[in-house]
Amino acid sequence: MMAATPSPKKILMLGGTRFIGVYLARLLVDEGHEVTLMTRGKSPVTTMIPDDTPESYEEYAKSVNHIAVDRKDAGAVESKLRGASFDVVYDINAREKEDILPILSSLPNLDQYILCSSAGVYKKSDIMPHCEVDETDPQSRHKGKLNMEAHLESCGANFTSV
């Protein structure tokens, strides 16, 4: 049995110029999705990775869209996203519930919000990996991630926390 190829999605990625975002954005573009990176615009939007050839990097760089805005400025975020339409948000760098509020209010018709969380939200344990049913630590330095997950759940958003 062959799996069906998913239809291309319009994806907004918050963070995507460092760490996992650099590689995730590449994978999404390679799979045919339309990817827009939302960054502060202080760093280059695209960078070469070890697997790139000059040709593959050039193809990737011309495929990625960019929105330059500081996510901490809710009004500016809402202004930049006004009238935009995305199917999926990959939020790589949100730390507090306030970080996601302007995204959610600006994009009410999202199919899915994918939030990059942290294993640090769980109580310390020697048993790994953690599971979503494990006890969380409300005093964790990552408690903002827990607050975001609780908000996404309370507002009925279709979200995945990874």
PDB file of C-alpha atoms in Angstrom:
ATOM      1  CA  MET A   1       0.000   0.000   0.000  1.00  0.00           C
ATOM      2  CA  MET A   2       1.372   3.399  -0.949  1.00  0.00           C
ATOM      3  CA  ALA A   3       0.805   6.441   1.224  1.00  0.00           C
ATOM      4  CA  ALA A   4      -0.979   9.338  -0.384  1.00  0.00           C
ATOM      5  CA  THR A   5       1.153  12.367  -1.048  1.00  0.00           C
ATOM      6  CA  PRO A   6      -0.131  15.250   1.081  1.00  0.00           C
ATOM      7  CA  SER A   7      -1.237  18.325  -0.774  1.00  0.00           C
ATOM      8  CA  PRO A   8       1.134  21.277  -0.504  1.00  0.00           C
ATOM      9  CA  LYS A   9       0.458  23.538   2.459  1.00  0.00           C
ATOM     10  CA  LYS A  10       1.080  27.209   3.079  1.00  0.00           C
ATOM     11  CA  ILE A  11       3.333  27.180   6.115  1.00  0.00           C
ATOM     12  CA  LEU A  12       4.369  30.007   8.412  1.00  0.00           C
ATOM     13  CA  MET A  13       7.469  29.209  10.445  1.00  0.00           C
ATOM     14  CA  LEU A  14       8.433  31.396  13.375  1.00  0.00           C
ATOM     15  CA  GLY A  15      12.130  30.835  13.745  1.00  0.00           C
ATOM     16  CA  GLY A  16      13.803  28.994  10.946  1.00  0.00           C
ATOM     17  CA  THR A  17      17.204  30.567  10.620  1.00  0.00           C
ATOM     18  CA  ARG A  18      18.997  28.544  13.320  1.00  0.00           C
ATOM     19  CA  PHE A  19      19.060  25.125  14.973  1.00  0.00           C
ATOM     20  CA  ILE A  20      16.273  22.760  13.875  1.00  0.00           C
ATOM     21  CA  GLY A  21      14.412  25.426  11.896  1.00  0.00           C
ATOM     22  CA  VAL A  22      17.141  25.594   9.249  1.00  0.00           C
ATOM     23  CA  TYR A  23      16.701  21.904   8.481  1.00  0.00           C
ATOM     24  CA  LEU A  24      12.932  21.772   8.982  1.00  0.00           C
ATOM     25  CA  ALA A  25      12.384  24.625   6.529  1.00  0.00           C
ATOM     26  CA  ARG A  26      14.508  22.768   3.952  1.00  0.00           C
ATOM     27  CA  LEU A  27      12.518  19.561   4.391  1.00  0.00           C
ATOM     28  CA  LEU A  28       9.209  21.380   4.033  1.00  0.00           C
ATOM     29  CA  VAL A  29      10.333  23.187   0.867  1.00  0.00           C
ATOM     30  CA  ASP A  30      11.724  19.934  -0.559  1.00  0.00           C
ATOM     31  CA  GLU A  31       8.322  18.308   0.040  1.00  0.00           C
ATOM     32  CA  GLY A  32       6.654  21.004  -2.045  1.00  0.00           C
ATOM     33  CA  HIS A  33       5.212  23.242   0.668  1.00  0.00           C
ATOM     34  CA  GLU A  34       5.159  27.023   0.428  1.00  0.00           C
ATOM     35  CA  VAL A  35       7.246  28.196   3.390  1.00  0.00           C
ATOM     36  CA  THR A  36       7.332  31.682   4.861  1.00  0.00           C
ATOM     37  CA  LEU A  37       9.810  32.419   7.627  1.00  0.00           C
ATOM     38  CA  MET A  38       8.818  35.085  10.125  1.00  0.00           C
ATOM     39  CA  THR A  39      11.933  36.499  11.776  1.00  0.00           C
ATOM     40  CA  ARG A  40      13.144  39.776  13.229  1.00  0.00           C
ATOM     41  CA  GLY A  41      15.203  40.197  10.077  1.00  0.00           C
ATOM     42  CA  LYS A  42      18.437  40.659  12.002  1.00  0.00           C
ATOM     43  CA  SER A  43      20.140  37.609  10.477  1.00  0.00           C
ATOM     44  CA  PRO A  44      20.232  36.224   6.960  1.00  0.00           C
ATOM     45  CA  VAL A  45      16.991  34.402   6.259  1.00  0.00           C
ATOM     46  CA  THR A  46      18.722  31.516   4.515  1.00  0.00           C
ATOM     47  CA  THR A  47      22.127  29.962   5.079  1.00  0.00           C
ATOM     48  CA  MET A  48      23.912  27.074   3.449  1.00  0.00           C
ATOM     49  CA  ILE A  49      24.016  23.779   5.329  1.00  0.00           C
ATOM     50  CA  PRO A  50      26.630  21.032   4.896  1.00  0.00           C
ATOM     51  CA  ASP A  51      24.371  19.009   2.564  1.00  0.00           C
ATOM     52  CA  ASP A  52      23.851  21.922   0.172  1.00  0.00           C
ATOM     53  CA  THR A  53      25.349  22.261  -3.238  1.00  0.00           C
ATOM     54  CA  PRO A  54      25.428  25.783  -4.643  1.00  0.00           C
ATOM     55  CA  GLU A  55      22.507  24.805  -6.891  1.00  0.00           C
ATOM     56  CA  SER A  56      20.378  23.279  -4.115  1.00  0.00           C
ATOM     57  CA  TYR A  57      20.996  26.278  -1.858  1.00  0.00           C
ATOM     58  CA  GLU A  58      20.061  28.720  -4.609  1.00  0.00           C
ATOM     59  CA  GLU A  59      16.844  26.775  -5.258  1.00  0.00           C
ATOM     60  CA  TYR A  60      15.982  26.751  -1.550  1.00  0.00           C
ATOM     61  CA  ALA A  61      16.820  30.447  -1.065  1.00  0.00           C
ATOM     62  CA  LYS A  62      14.529  31.553  -3.898  1.00  0.00           C
ATOM     63  CA  SER A  63      11.707  29.300  -2.631  1.00  0.00           C
ATOM     64  CA  VAL A  64      11.453  30.758   0.868  1.00  0.00           C
ATOM     65  CA  ASN A  65       9.303  33.793   1.629  1.00  0.00           C
ATOM     66  CA  HIS A  66      10.063  36.152   4.497  1.00  0.00           C
ATOM     67  CA  ILE A  67       8.153  38.379   6.887  1.00  0.00           C
ATOM     68  CA  ALA A  68      10.394  40.650   8.958  1.00  0.00           C
ATOM     69  CA  VAL A  69       8.797  41.560  12.290  1.00  0.00           C
ATOM     70  CA  ASP A  70       9.593  41.286  15.981  1.00  0.00           C
ATOM     71  CA  ARG A  71       7.094  38.850  17.448  1.00  0.00           C
ATOM     72  CA  LYS A  72       7.213  40.761  20.761  1.00  0.00           C
ATOM     73  CA  ASP A  73       5.429  43.663  19.001  1.00  0.00           C
ATOM     74  CA  ALA A  74       1.893  42.239  18.845  1.00  0.00           C
ATOM     75  CA  GLY A  75       0.513  45.151  16.832  1.00  0.00           C
ATOM     76  CA  ALA A  76       3.246  44.850  14.216  1.00  0.00           C
ATOM     77  CA  VAL A  77       2.706  41.074  13.971  1.00  0.00           C
ATOM     78  CA  GLU A  78      -1.018  41.527  13.487  1.00  0.00           C
ATOM     79  CA  SER A  79      -0.366  44.220  10.868  1.00  0.00           C
ATOM     80  CA  LYS A  80       2.078  42.025   8.933  1.00  0.00           C
ATOM     81  CA  LEU A  81      -0.261  39.018   9.022  1.00  0.00           C
ATOM     82  CA  ARG A  82      -3.471  40.915   8.249  1.00  0.00           C
ATOM     83  CA  GLY A  83      -5.080  39.295   5.228  1.00  0.00           C
ATOM     84  CA  ALA A  84      -2.531  36.464   5.161  1.00  0.00           C
ATOM     85  CA  SER A  85      -3.599  32.873   4.884  1.00  0.00           C
ATOM     86  CA  PHE A  86      -1.597  29.923   6.183  1.00  0.00           C
ATOM     87  CA  ASP A  87      -2.594  26.303   6.713  1.00  0.00           C
ATOM     88  CA  VAL A  88       0.025  25.452   9.325  1.00  0.00           C
ATOM     89  CA  VAL A  89       2.215  27.333  11.782  1.00  0.00           C
ATOM     90  CA  TYR A  90       5.477  25.813  12.970  1.00  0.00           C
ATOM     91  CA  ASP A  91       6.447  27.840  16.034  1.00  0.00           C
ATOM     92  CA  ILE A  92      10.036  27.023  16.837  1.00  0.00           C
ATOM     93  CA  ASN A  93      10.878  29.868  19.196  1.00  0.00           C
ATOM     94  CA  ALA A  94       7.822  30.841  21.277  1.00  0.00           C
ATOM     95  CA  ARG A  95       8.578  30.956  24.997  1.00  0.00           C
ATOM     96  CA  GLU A  96       5.479  32.494  26.581  1.00  0.00           C
ATOM     97  CA  LYS A  97       1.724  32.446  25.962  1.00  0.00           C
ATOM     98  CA  GLU A  98       1.885  36.108  24.932  1.00  0.00           C
ATOM     99  CA  ASP A  99       4.136  35.070  22.036  1.00  0.00           C
ATOM    100  CA  ILE A 100       1.378  33.049  20.371  1.00  0.00           C
ATOM    101  CA  LEU A 101      -1.624  35.327  20.966  1.00  0.00           C
ATOM    102  CA  PRO A 102      -1.094  37.689  17.985  1.00  0.00           C
ATOM    103  CA  ILE A 103      -0.436  34.704  15.712  1.00  0.00           C
ATOM    104  CA  LEU A 104      -3.670  33.005  16.740  1.00  0.00           C
ATOM    105  CA  SER A 105      -5.750  36.171  16.475  1.00  0.00           C
ATOM    106  CA  SER A 106      -4.291  37.027  13.052  1.00  0.00           C
ATOM    107  CA  LEU A 107      -4.722  33.551  11.588  1.00  0.00           C
ATOM    108  CA  PRO A 108      -8.102  32.289  12.830  1.00  0.00           C
ATOM    109  CA  ASN A 109      -8.474  29.620  10.128  1.00  0.00           C
ATOM    110  CA  LEU A 110      -5.312  27.619  10.774  1.00  0.00           C
ATOM    111  CA  ASP A 111      -5.506  23.886  10.230  1.00  0.00           C
ATOM    112  CA  GLN A 112      -2.721  23.192  12.714  1.00  0.00           C
ATOM    113  CA  TYR A 113      -0.359  24.941  15.128  1.00  0.00           C
ATOM    114  CA  ILE A 114       2.845  23.001  15.762  1.00  0.00           C
ATOM    115  CA  LEU A 115       4.624  24.202  18.864  1.00  0.00           C
ATOM    116  CA  CYS A 116       8.223  23.348  19.715  1.00  0.00           C
ATOM    117  CA  SER A 117       8.105  22.658  23.429  1.00  0.00           C
ATOM    118  CA  SER A 118      10.761  21.341  25.814  1.00  0.00           C
ATOM    119  CA  ALA A 119      11.359  18.215  27.875  1.00  0.00           C
ATOM    120  CA  GLY A 120      12.068  20.732  30.628  1.00  0.00           C
ATOM    121  CA  VAL A 121       8.315  21.099  31.232  1.00  0.00           C
ATOM    122  CA  TYR A 122       8.289  17.686  32.932  1.00  0.00           C
ATOM    123  CA  LYS A 123       9.268  16.819  36.487  1.00  0.00           C
ATOM    124  CA  LYS A 124      12.819  15.548  36.652  1.00  0.00           C
ATOM    125  CA  SER A 125      12.937  11.808  36.018  1.00  0.00           C
ATOM    126  CA  ASP A 126      15.478   9.175  35.097  1.00  0.00           C
ATOM    127  CA  ILE A 127      12.887   7.457  32.899  1.00  0.00           C
ATOM    128  CA  MET A 128      13.179   8.610  29.321  1.00  0.00           C
ATOM    129  CA  PRO A 129      11.722   9.503  26.965  1.00  0.00           C
ATOM    130  CA  HIS A 130       8.996  11.580  28.549  1.00  0.00           C
ATOM    131  CA  CYS A 131       5.385  10.977  27.542  1.00  0.00           C
ATOM    132  CA  GLU A 132       2.592  13.525  27.446  1.00  0.00           C
ATOM    133  CA  VAL A 133       0.982  11.859  30.462  1.00  0.00           C
ATOM    134  CA  ASP A 134       4.097  12.403  32.611  1.00  0.00           C
ATOM    135  CA  GLU A 135       3.826  14.840  35.504  1.00  0.00           C
ATOM    136  CA  THR A 136       4.742  18.393  34.570  1.00  0.00           C
ATOM    137  CA  ASP A 137       6.685  20.868  36.678  1.00  0.00           C
ATOM    138  CA  PRO A 138       4.784  24.161  37.025  1.00  0.00           C
ATOM    139  CA  GLN A 139       7.917  25.712  38.572  1.00  0.00           C
ATOM    140  CA  SER A 140      10.079  24.783  35.572  1.00  0.00           C
ATOM    141  CA  ARG A 141      11.980  27.537  33.829  1.00  0.00           C
ATOM    142  CA  HIS A 142      10.011  26.288  30.780  1.00  0.00           C
ATOM    143  CA  LYS A 143       6.596  26.911  32.382  1.00  0.00           C
ATOM    144  CA  GLY A 144       5.802  29.364  29.588  1.00  0.00           C
ATOM    145  CA  LYS A 145       5.661  26.371  27.229  1.00  0.00           C
ATOM    146  CA  LEU A 146       3.100  24.737  29.537  1.00  0.00           C
ATOM    147  CA  ASN A 147       1.055  27.942  29.543  1.00  0.00           C
ATOM    148  CA  MET A 148       1.075  28.019  25.727  1.00  0.00           C
ATOM    149  CA  GLU A 149      -0.090  24.414  25.520  1.00  0.00           C
ATOM    150  CA  ALA A 150      -2.869  25.094  28.039  1.00  0.00           C
ATOM    151  CA  HIS A 151      -3.999  28.143  26.062  1.00  0.00           C
ATOM    152  CA  LEU A 152      -3.996  26.296  22.731  1.00  0.00           C
ATOM    153  CA  GLU A 153      -6.068  23.534  24.304  1.00  0.00           C
ATOM    154  CA  SER A 154      -8.494  25.954  25.976  1.00  0.00           C
ATOM    155  CA  CYS A 155      -9.188  27.869  22.776  1.00  0.00           C
ATOM    156  CA  GLY A 156      -9.812  24.656  20.827  1.00  0.00           C
ATOM    157  CA  ALA A 157      -6.845  25.024  18.489  1.00  0.00           C
ATOM    158  CA  ASN A 158      -5.713  21.948  16.617  1.00  0.00           C
ATOM    159  CA  PHE A 159      -2.154  21.844  17.920  1.00  0.00           C
ATOM    160  CA  THR A 160       0.749  19.488  18.252  1.00  0.00           C
ATOM    161  CA  SER A 161       3.471  20.034  20.804  1.00  0.00           C
ATOM    162  CA  VAL A 162       6.818  18.505  19.923  1.00  0.00           C
TER     163      VAL A 162
END
